[in-house]
Short mmCIF file of C-alpha atoms in Angstrom, two decimals:
data_model
loop_
_atom_site.label_atom_id
_atom_site.label_comp_id
_atom_site.label_asym_id
_atom_site.label_seq_id
_atom_site.Cartn_x
_atom_site.Cartn_y
_atom_site.Cartn_z
CA UNK A 1 25.40 6.34 -6.32
CA UNK A 2 22.07 6.82 -6.00
CA UNK A 3 19.68 3.55 -6.67
CA UNK A 4 16.12 3.68 -6.97
CA UNK A 5 15.19 -0.18 -5.66
CA UNK A 6 11.66 -1.18 -7.62
CA UNK A 7 10.36 -3.80 -5.15
CA UNK A 8 7.20 -3.63 -7.76
CA UNK A 9 5.76 -2.41 -11.13
CA UNK A 10 1.93 -2.91 -8.94
CA UNK A 11 0.36 -0.82 -7.16
CA UNK A 12 -2.80 -0.26 -5.13
CA UNK A 13 -4.33 2.66 -6.54
CA UNK A 14 -5.39 3.84 -9.89
CA UNK A 15 -5.09 7.29 -9.82
CA UNK A 16 -5.88 9.73 -12.12
CA UNK A 17 -2.68 10.58 -14.44
CA UNK A 18 -1.50 6.83 -14.27
CA UNK A 19 -3.66 4.19 -13.85
CA UNK A 20 -6.03 6.50 -16.00
CA UNK A 21 -4.68 7.38 -18.48
CA UNK A 22 -2.42 4.19 -18.86
CA UNK A 23 -6.14 2.75 -20.12
CA UNK A 24 -6.53 5.81 -22.56
CA UNK A 25 -3.03 4.65 -23.39
CA UNK A 26 -3.84 1.57 -24.14
CA UNK A 27 -3.58 1.38 -27.72
CA UNK A 28 -0.79 3.79 -28.22
CA UNK A 29 3.19 1.17 -28.66
CA UNK A 30 6.18 2.81 -28.05
CA UNK A 31 8.42 3.79 -31.17
CA UNK A 32 9.78 0.52 -32.91
CA UNK A 33 13.19 1.23 -31.69
CA UNK A 34 12.54 0.87 -27.76
CA UNK A 35 12.45 -2.89 -27.20
CA UNK A 36 9.61 -3.42 -24.12
CA UNK A 37 9.92 -6.22 -21.66
CA UNK A 38 6.52 -6.61 -20.68
CA UNK A 39 7.23 -9.68 -18.99
CA UNK A 40 9.02 -8.11 -16.21
CA UNK A 41 8.22 -9.66 -13.04
CA UNK A 42 6.14 -8.04 -10.64
CA UNK A 43 8.29 -8.25 -7.83
CA UNK A 44 11.65 -9.09 -6.73
CA UNK A 45 13.78 -11.87 -8.19
CA UNK A 46 16.76 -11.77 -7.51
CA UNK A 47 19.02 -12.78 -4.82
CA UNK A 48 19.30 -10.11 -2.09
CA UNK A 49 22.68 -10.87 -1.70
CA UNK A 50 23.70 -9.80 -5.64
CA UNK A 51 22.20 -6.35 -4.39
CA UNK A 52 24.12 -6.36 -1.27
CA UNK A 53 27.60 -7.50 -2.65
CA UNK A 54 26.58 -4.67 -5.45
CA UNK A 55 26.25 -1.89 -3.12
CA UNK A 56 29.00 -2.42 -1.07
CA UNK A 57 31.35 -2.16 -4.22
CA UNK A 58 30.25 1.55 -2.73
CA UNK A 59 30.46 3.54 -0.13
CA UNK A 60 28.18 6.37 -0.38
CA UNK A 61 25.11 3.59 -2.18
CA UNK A 62 21.86 5.10 -1.30
CA UNK A 63 19.14 2.89 -2.19
CA UNK A 64 14.98 4.37 -2.33
CA UNK A 65 12.44 1.60 -2.70
CA UNK A 66 10.52 2.20 -5.32
CA UNK A 67 7.58 1.02 -7.16
CA UNK A 68 5.09 0.68 -8.23
CA UNK A 69 4.23 1.15 -4.67
CA UNK A 70 6.89 -0.69 -2.97
CA UNK A 71 5.23 -1.16 0.32
CA UNK A 72 2.74 -3.88 -1.28
CA UNK A 73 6.46 -6.18 -1.46
CA UNK A 74 6.69 -5.77 2.36
CA UNK A 75 8.58 -8.58 2.81
CA UNK A 76 11.39 -7.99 -0.26
CA UNK A 77 11.58 -4.39 1.72
CA UNK A 78 12.34 -6.00 4.87
CA UNK A 79 14.83 -8.55 3.45
CA UNK A 80 16.87 -5.84 1.45
CA UNK A 81 17.30 -3.87 4.79
CA UNK A 82 17.76 -6.83 6.93
CA UNK A 83 20.53 -7.83 5.24
CA UNK A 84 22.35 -4.55 2.79
CA UNK A 85 23.77 -1.42 4.54
CA UNK A 86 24.23 1.14 2.24
CA UNK A 87 24.82 4.78 3.01
CA UNK A 88 21.17 5.79 3.43
CA UNK A 89 17.74 4.19 2.91
CA UNK A 90 14.97 6.27 1.03
CA UNK A 91 11.32 5.81 0.64
CA UNK A 92 9.10 6.63 -2.28
CA UNK A 93 5.61 5.82 -1.75
CA UNK A 94 2.10 6.60 -1.90
CA UNK A 95 1.65 6.55 1.85
CA UNK A 96 -1.22 4.04 2.14
CA UNK A 97 0.34 1.31 3.44
CA UNK A 98 3.25 3.15 6.19
CA UNK A 99 1.32 1.72 9.23
CA UNK A 100 2.13 -1.28 7.79
CA UNK A 101 5.78 -1.47 8.36
CA UNK A 102 7.23 -1.72 11.75
CA UNK A 103 8.71 1.80 12.92
CA UNK A 104 12.09 0.14 13.55
CA UNK A 105 12.27 0.51 9.82
CA UNK A 106 10.43 3.63 9.06
CA UNK A 107 12.67 5.20 11.25
CA UNK A 108 15.65 3.84 9.17
CA UNK A 109 14.62 6.04 6.31
CA UNK A 110 16.85 9.55 5.86
CA UNK A 111 13.79 10.60 3.76
CA UNK A 112 10.50 9.33 3.12
CA UNK A 113 8.91 10.97 -0.32
CA UNK A 114 5.40 11.00 0.07
CA UNK A 115 2.33 11.23 -2.81
CA UNK A 116 0.11 13.53 -1.72
CA UNK A 117 -1.99 16.17 -3.80
CA UNK A 118 -2.24 19.37 -2.35
CA UNK A 119 -6.45 19.58 -0.41
CA UNK A 120 -7.97 16.70 0.81
CA UNK A 121 -10.19 17.43 -2.34
CA UNK A 122 -7.83 17.81 -5.01
CA UNK A 123 -5.94 14.79 -3.46
CA UNK A 124 -8.90 12.37 -3.37
CA UNK A 125 -10.12 13.97 -7.08
CA UNK A 126 -6.86 12.47 -8.49
CA UNK A 127 -5.84 9.79 -6.47
CA UNK A 128 -9.81 7.92 -4.83
CA UNK A 129 -11.50 8.91 -2.64
CA UNK A 130 -10.20 8.87 1.21
CA UNK A 131 -6.62 8.42 0.53
CA UNK A 132 -5.84 12.34 1.90
CA UNK A 133 -7.07 11.10 4.72
CA UNK A 134 -5.83 8.12 5.19
CA UNK A 135 -2.14 9.40 4.17
CA UNK A 136 -2.59 12.20 7.16
CA UNK A 137 -2.90 9.35 9.71
CA UNK A 138 -0.69 6.96 8.65
CA UNK A 139 2.51 10.30 8.56
CA UNK A 140 0.96 11.66 12.13
CA UNK A 141 1.41 8.26 13.01
CA UNK A 142 5.31 7.58 11.72
CA UNK A 143 6.09 11.17 13.17
CA UNK A 144 4.61 10.02 16.45
CA UNK A 145 6.60 6.75 16.04
CA UNK A 146 9.65 8.33 16.26
CA UNK A 147 10.59 9.51 12.41
CA UNK A 148 13.11 11.86 12.45
CA UNK A 149 13.74 12.08 8.82
CA UNK A 150 13.20 14.78 5.57
CA UNK A 151 9.62 13.91 4.93
CA UNK A 152 9.36 15.34 1.51
CA UNK A 153 5.25 15.61 -0.49
CA UNK A 154 5.64 14.35 -3.85
CA UNK A 155 2.47 16.40 -5.87
CA UNK A 156 1.43 15.51 -9.28
CA UNK A 157 0.12 17.81 -11.51
CA UNK A 158 -1.89 19.13 -13.78
CA UNK A 159 -4.91 21.12 -15.43
CA UNK A 160 -6.78 21.07 -11.53
CA UNK A 161 -4.60 22.01 -10.06
CA UNK A 162 -3.80 25.57 -8.78
CA UNK A 163 0.01 25.07 -8.00
CA UNK A 164 0.56 28.37 -5.76
CA UNK A 165 -2.82 27.83 -3.80
CA UNK A 166 -2.15 23.55 -3.23
CA UNK A 167 1.66 23.92 -2.73
CA UNK A 168 0.75 26.77 -0.24
CA UNK A 169 -1.78 24.60 1.64
CA UNK A 170 1.13 21.81 2.04
CA UNK A 171 3.67 24.23 3.70
CA UNK A 172 0.47 25.53 6.05
CA UNK A 173 -1.82 23.15 6.87
CA UNK A 174 -2.61 23.08 10.56
CA UNK A 175 -3.16 19.07 10.50
CA UNK A 176 0.45 18.76 9.14
CA UNK A 177 2.87 20.24 6.65
CA UNK A 178 5.54 18.80 5.14
CA UNK A 179 9.64 20.03 5.55
CA UNK A 180 10.08 19.56 1.71
CA UNK A 181 8.04 19.67 -1.39
CA UNK A 182 9.02 19.16 -5.11
CA UNK A 183 5.89 18.85 -7.82
CA UNK A 184 6.19 17.00 -11.06
CA UNK A 185 4.22 18.19 -14.18
CA UNK A 186 1.80 15.31 -15.06
CA UNK A 187 2.91 16.29 -19.38
CA UNK A 188 4.59 14.31 -22.16
CA UNK A 189 4.31 10.92 -20.57
CA UNK A 190 1.37 9.74 -22.32
CA UNK A 191 0.56 9.07 -26.55
CA UNK A 192 -3.30 9.96 -26.20
CA UNK A 193 -3.56 12.74 -23.23
CA UNK A 194 -2.35 15.88 -24.94
CA UNK A 195 -5.75 15.93 -27.74
CA UNK A 196 -8.18 15.61 -24.95
CA UNK A 197 -6.47 18.02 -22.57
CA UNK A 198 -6.19 22.00 -21.99
CA UNK A 199 -2.32 21.68 -21.27
CA UNK A 200 -1.69 25.14 -23.15
CA UNK A 201 -4.36 27.92 -21.86
CA UNK A 202 -3.56 25.65 -18.16
CA UNK A 203 0.11 26.55 -18.23
CA UNK A 204 -0.40 29.70 -19.87
CA UNK A 205 -2.74 31.20 -17.46
CA UNK A 206 -2.95 29.23 -13.77
CA UNK A 207 0.20 27.13 -13.72
CA UNK A 208 3.21 30.03 -14.89
CA UNK A 209 1.57 32.63 -13.16
CA UNK A 210 1.69 30.69 -10.04
CA UNK A 211 4.82 29.29 -10.19
CA UNK A 212 5.98 32.84 -10.13
CA UNK A 213 3.81 34.13 -7.10
CA UNK A 214 5.24 31.08 -5.54
CA UNK A 215 9.19 31.99 -5.91
CA UNK A 216 7.30 35.44 -5.06
CA UNK A 217 6.16 33.75 -1.70
CA UNK A 218 9.66 31.92 -1.18
CA UNK A 219 11.46 34.87 -1.63
CA UNK A 220 9.19 37.12 1.10
CA UNK A 221 9.60 33.72 3.15
CA UNK A 222 13.19 34.67 3.34
CA UNK A 223 13.05 38.58 3.97
CA UNK A 224 10.49 37.58 6.67
CA UNK A 225 11.40 34.97 8.90
CA UNK A 226 15.13 34.07 7.42
CA UNK A 227 14.00 30.93 6.21
CA UNK A 228 14.77 29.56 2.82
CA UNK A 229 11.83 26.60 2.21
CA UNK A 230 12.78 23.90 0.79
CA UNK A 231 10.92 24.30 -2.44
CA UNK A 232 13.09 21.80 -4.72
CA UNK A 233 12.34 22.44 -7.71
CA UNK A 234 12.82 26.13 -7.08
CA UNK A 235 16.14 25.80 -4.64
CA UNK A 236 17.56 23.52 -7.38
CA UNK A 237 17.71 26.27 -9.37
CA UNK A 238 18.46 29.10 -7.00
CA UNK A 239 21.11 26.78 -5.78
CA UNK A 240 22.76 26.49 -9.12
CA UNK A 241 22.43 30.25 -10.07
CA UNK A 242 23.80 31.29 -6.45
CA UNK A 243 26.93 28.35 -7.44
CA UNK A 244 27.72 29.94 -11.16
CA UNK A 245 26.74 25.89 -11.34
CA UNK A 246 26.53 24.69 -15.07
CA UNK A 247 24.80 21.03 -16.16
CA UNK A 248 24.81 19.08 -19.22
CA UNK A 249 23.29 16.15 -17.51
CA UNK A 250 19.91 15.35 -16.25
CA UNK A 251 19.07 17.70 -13.22
CA UNK A 252 17.18 14.41 -11.36
CA UNK A 253 21.05 12.25 -12.12
CA UNK A 254 19.60 10.58 -13.93
CA UNK A 255 21.82 8.15 -15.88
CA UNK A 256 24.64 9.49 -13.84
CA UNK A 257 24.50 9.28 -10.77
CA UNK A 258 21.61 8.08 -10.58
CA UNK A 259 19.82 4.90 -11.16
CA UNK A 260 17.64 2.22 -11.16
CA UNK A 261 17.67 -1.80 -10.03
CA UNK A 262 14.53 -3.51 -11.68
CA UNK A 263 12.47 -6.68 -10.30
CA UNK A 264 15.33 -8.90 -12.60
CA UNK A 265 18.48 -7.25 -11.25
CA UNK A 266 18.41 -5.22 -14.48
CA UNK A 267 20.06 -1.15 -14.18
CA UNK A 268 18.60 1.78 -15.99
CA UNK A 269 18.70 5.43 -15.90
CA UNK A 270 15.14 6.00 -14.85
CA UNK A 271 12.83 3.47 -12.84
CA UNK A 272 10.20 4.56 -15.38
CA UNK A 273 11.63 3.34 -17.91
CA UNK A 274 11.43 -0.21 -17.03
CA UNK A 275 11.21 -3.21 -19.06
CA UNK A 276 12.50 -1.25 -21.94
CA UNK A 277 15.78 -3.82 -22.60
CA UNK A 278 17.53 -1.89 -24.94
CA UNK A 279 18.34 0.79 -22.92
CA UNK A 280 19.59 -1.19 -19.50
CA UNK A 281 22.53 -0.51 -18.63
CA UNK A 282 24.19 -3.53 -17.13
CA UNK A 283 22.97 -6.06 -13.93
CA UNK A 284 23.30 -6.07 -10.60
CA UNK A 285 25.91 -9.45 -10.74
CA UNK A 286 28.33 -8.12 -12.80
CA UNK A 287 28.09 -4.55 -13.19
CA UNK A 288 30.24 -2.05 -11.01
CA UNK A 289 28.37 0.67 -8.98
CA UNK A 290 30.70 3.29 -10.07
CA UNK A 291 31.49 2.31 -13.72
CA UNK A 292 28.11 2.24 -15.61
CA UNK A 293 27.43 3.61 -18.74
CA UNK A 294 26.29 7.55 -18.33
CA UNK A 295 23.73 8.80 -20.34
CA UNK A 296 22.85 12.39 -21.26
CA UNK A 297 19.69 13.90 -23.34
CA UNK A 298 21.86 16.11 -26.57
CA UNK A 299 19.61 15.64 -29.08
CA UNK A 300 17.10 18.56 -30.81
CA UNK A 301 14.94 20.51 -29.61
CA UNK A 302 17.01 19.72 -25.98
CA UNK A 303 20.55 20.57 -27.82
CA UNK A 304 19.95 24.02 -29.03
CA UNK A 305 17.94 25.27 -26.56
CA UNK A 306 19.35 28.71 -24.50
CA UNK A 307 18.99 27.01 -20.75
CA UNK A 308 20.38 23.54 -21.55
CA UNK A 309 22.74 24.16 -19.22
CA UNK A 310 20.16 24.41 -16.11
CA UNK A 311 17.04 22.34 -17.38
CA UNK A 312 19.50 19.44 -18.57
CA UNK A 313 16.97 18.00 -20.83
CA UNK A 314 13.77 17.28 -17.91
CA UNK A 315 13.27 13.98 -18.82
CA UNK A 316 15.15 11.30 -20.05
CA UNK A 317 12.06 9.09 -20.60
CA UNK A 318 10.36 11.64 -22.23
CA UNK A 319 13.05 12.15 -24.59
CA UNK A 320 13.75 8.52 -25.48
CA UNK A 321 9.29 7.79 -26.33
CA UNK A 322 8.50 10.95 -28.01
CA UNK A 323 4.81 10.64 -27.04
CA UNK A 324 3.78 14.43 -27.34
CA UNK A 325 4.15 16.26 -30.62
CA UNK A 326 7.21 18.73 -30.97
CA UNK A 327 4.78 21.15 -30.85
CA UNK A 328 3.52 20.01 -28.00
CA UNK A 329 6.53 19.56 -25.99
CA UNK A 330 7.55 23.29 -26.55
CA UNK A 331 4.85 24.20 -24.24
CA UNK A 332 6.28 22.40 -21.65
CA UNK A 333 9.50 23.84 -22.24
CA UNK A 334 7.31 27.36 -21.75
CA UNK A 335 7.10 25.95 -18.47
CA UNK A 336 10.11 25.28 -17.55
CA UNK A 337 11.94 28.54 -18.56
CA UNK A 338 9.42 30.21 -16.56
CA UNK A 339 10.07 28.36 -13.94
CA UNK A 340 14.14 29.61 -14.32
CA UNK A 341 13.09 33.15 -14.92
CA UNK A 342 10.96 33.57 -12.61
CA UNK A 343 14.22 32.31 -10.15
CA UNK A 344 16.77 34.41 -11.95
CA UNK A 345 14.57 37.80 -11.74
CA UNK A 346 14.69 37.32 -7.73
CA UNK A 347 18.68 36.05 -7.69
CA UNK A 348 19.65 40.68 -6.74
CA UNK A 349 17.01 40.38 -3.80
CA UNK A 350 18.22 36.67 -2.76
CA UNK A 351 22.02 38.47 -2.91
CA UNK A 352 20.69 40.87 -0.40
CA UNK A 353 19.62 38.88 1.38
CA UNK A 354 22.84 36.75 2.17
CA UNK A 355 24.73 39.98 2.26
CA UNK A 356 22.49 41.39 4.90
CA UNK A 357 22.59 38.15 6.73
CA UNK A 358 19.36 38.11 6.68
CA UNK A 359 20.22 34.62 4.96
CA UNK A 360 23.20 32.34 4.69
CA UNK A 361 24.01 30.57 1.11
CA UNK A 362 24.56 27.26 3.23
CA UNK A 363 20.58 27.49 3.66
CA UNK A 364 20.90 26.73 -0.14
CA UNK A 365 22.69 23.89 0.07
CA UNK A 366 20.25 20.21 -0.01
CA UNK A 367 20.67 16.80 -0.72
CA UNK A 368 20.36 16.54 -4.58
CA UNK A 369 19.89 13.14 -7.02
CA UNK A 370 17.05 12.22 -3.79
CA UNK A 371 14.36 11.63 -6.54
CA UNK A 372 12.51 15.38 -5.97
CA UNK A 373 12.27 16.65 -8.98
CA UNK A 374 14.26 20.05 -9.90
CA UNK A 375 12.89 20.20 -13.35
CA UNK A 376 8.67 19.31 -13.13
#
């Protein structure tokens, strides 16, 4: 099992698509069906021994530190890594405090997922002036200090983003390139943002054409260089198509193989749902990691969708909270269908490259449920 260990509910940044939208969404409450504990501690309050005992019951336990910003709680992180021995450790971070964590800890991570949104002007527009340079400096530092694991760029995408241009930049930036990239659409997560945005026009005229260009580039790279780039949304869909894999679960693994442990030890299907007490699935004191409840997206409109067996429902949090209208959600669904369709159209070409020995089927393998989005 994979577990996101929430070390902090707070963050040291005030990004436009998170902090900024939360201010605009301040007066928008959840529905009456959601019970939210707003008094949840900002840092871990349970005994680390409980986490050690919980994790020890699963020989394949993977722990991913998450927040807020997990590196704002360095002592808790060190204490857990000193006392809990999972199969793998991973970290999702904004990257600003990586230089504060000693290499002896950084180098134990199998995977670092670092938030960066593309070129300097765009990253700093979304995340704050100087963020891009500081993140790059810290990434160079951890590499110099011996980090050998997978380094994934976590890209948040909204209307200011040219998806094709920014993903190409992160792959080819001469200063620093990432081994893997995933992106997440900032869509359907807030209650007040849709009317003030231009999501429909942008998705139709920029994002969907950009995704097509990116898929074409991805397959061109296979043909020209014999390399299958780890662009997770494209890679994950192609893997499923090549293996005739149908899914009836969330592609992130949320609520069936990927869970979150919040700061008080309660377990949820998704780390973004912290505090939603009527969706708790247990507590580390008395739950077995291999016997947790399962959740699926099985309500309308997802249950009637022709690509549910490829999409899995996109996002459990979005389905539970229903922050956008039905018609607005349909616009998000069109972006997912476009991504799936564009990868599907390239499948004959991919199979031909495999048959010709230019690439191998195993080149599409990846560690699933590592926090990288397959359905943005």
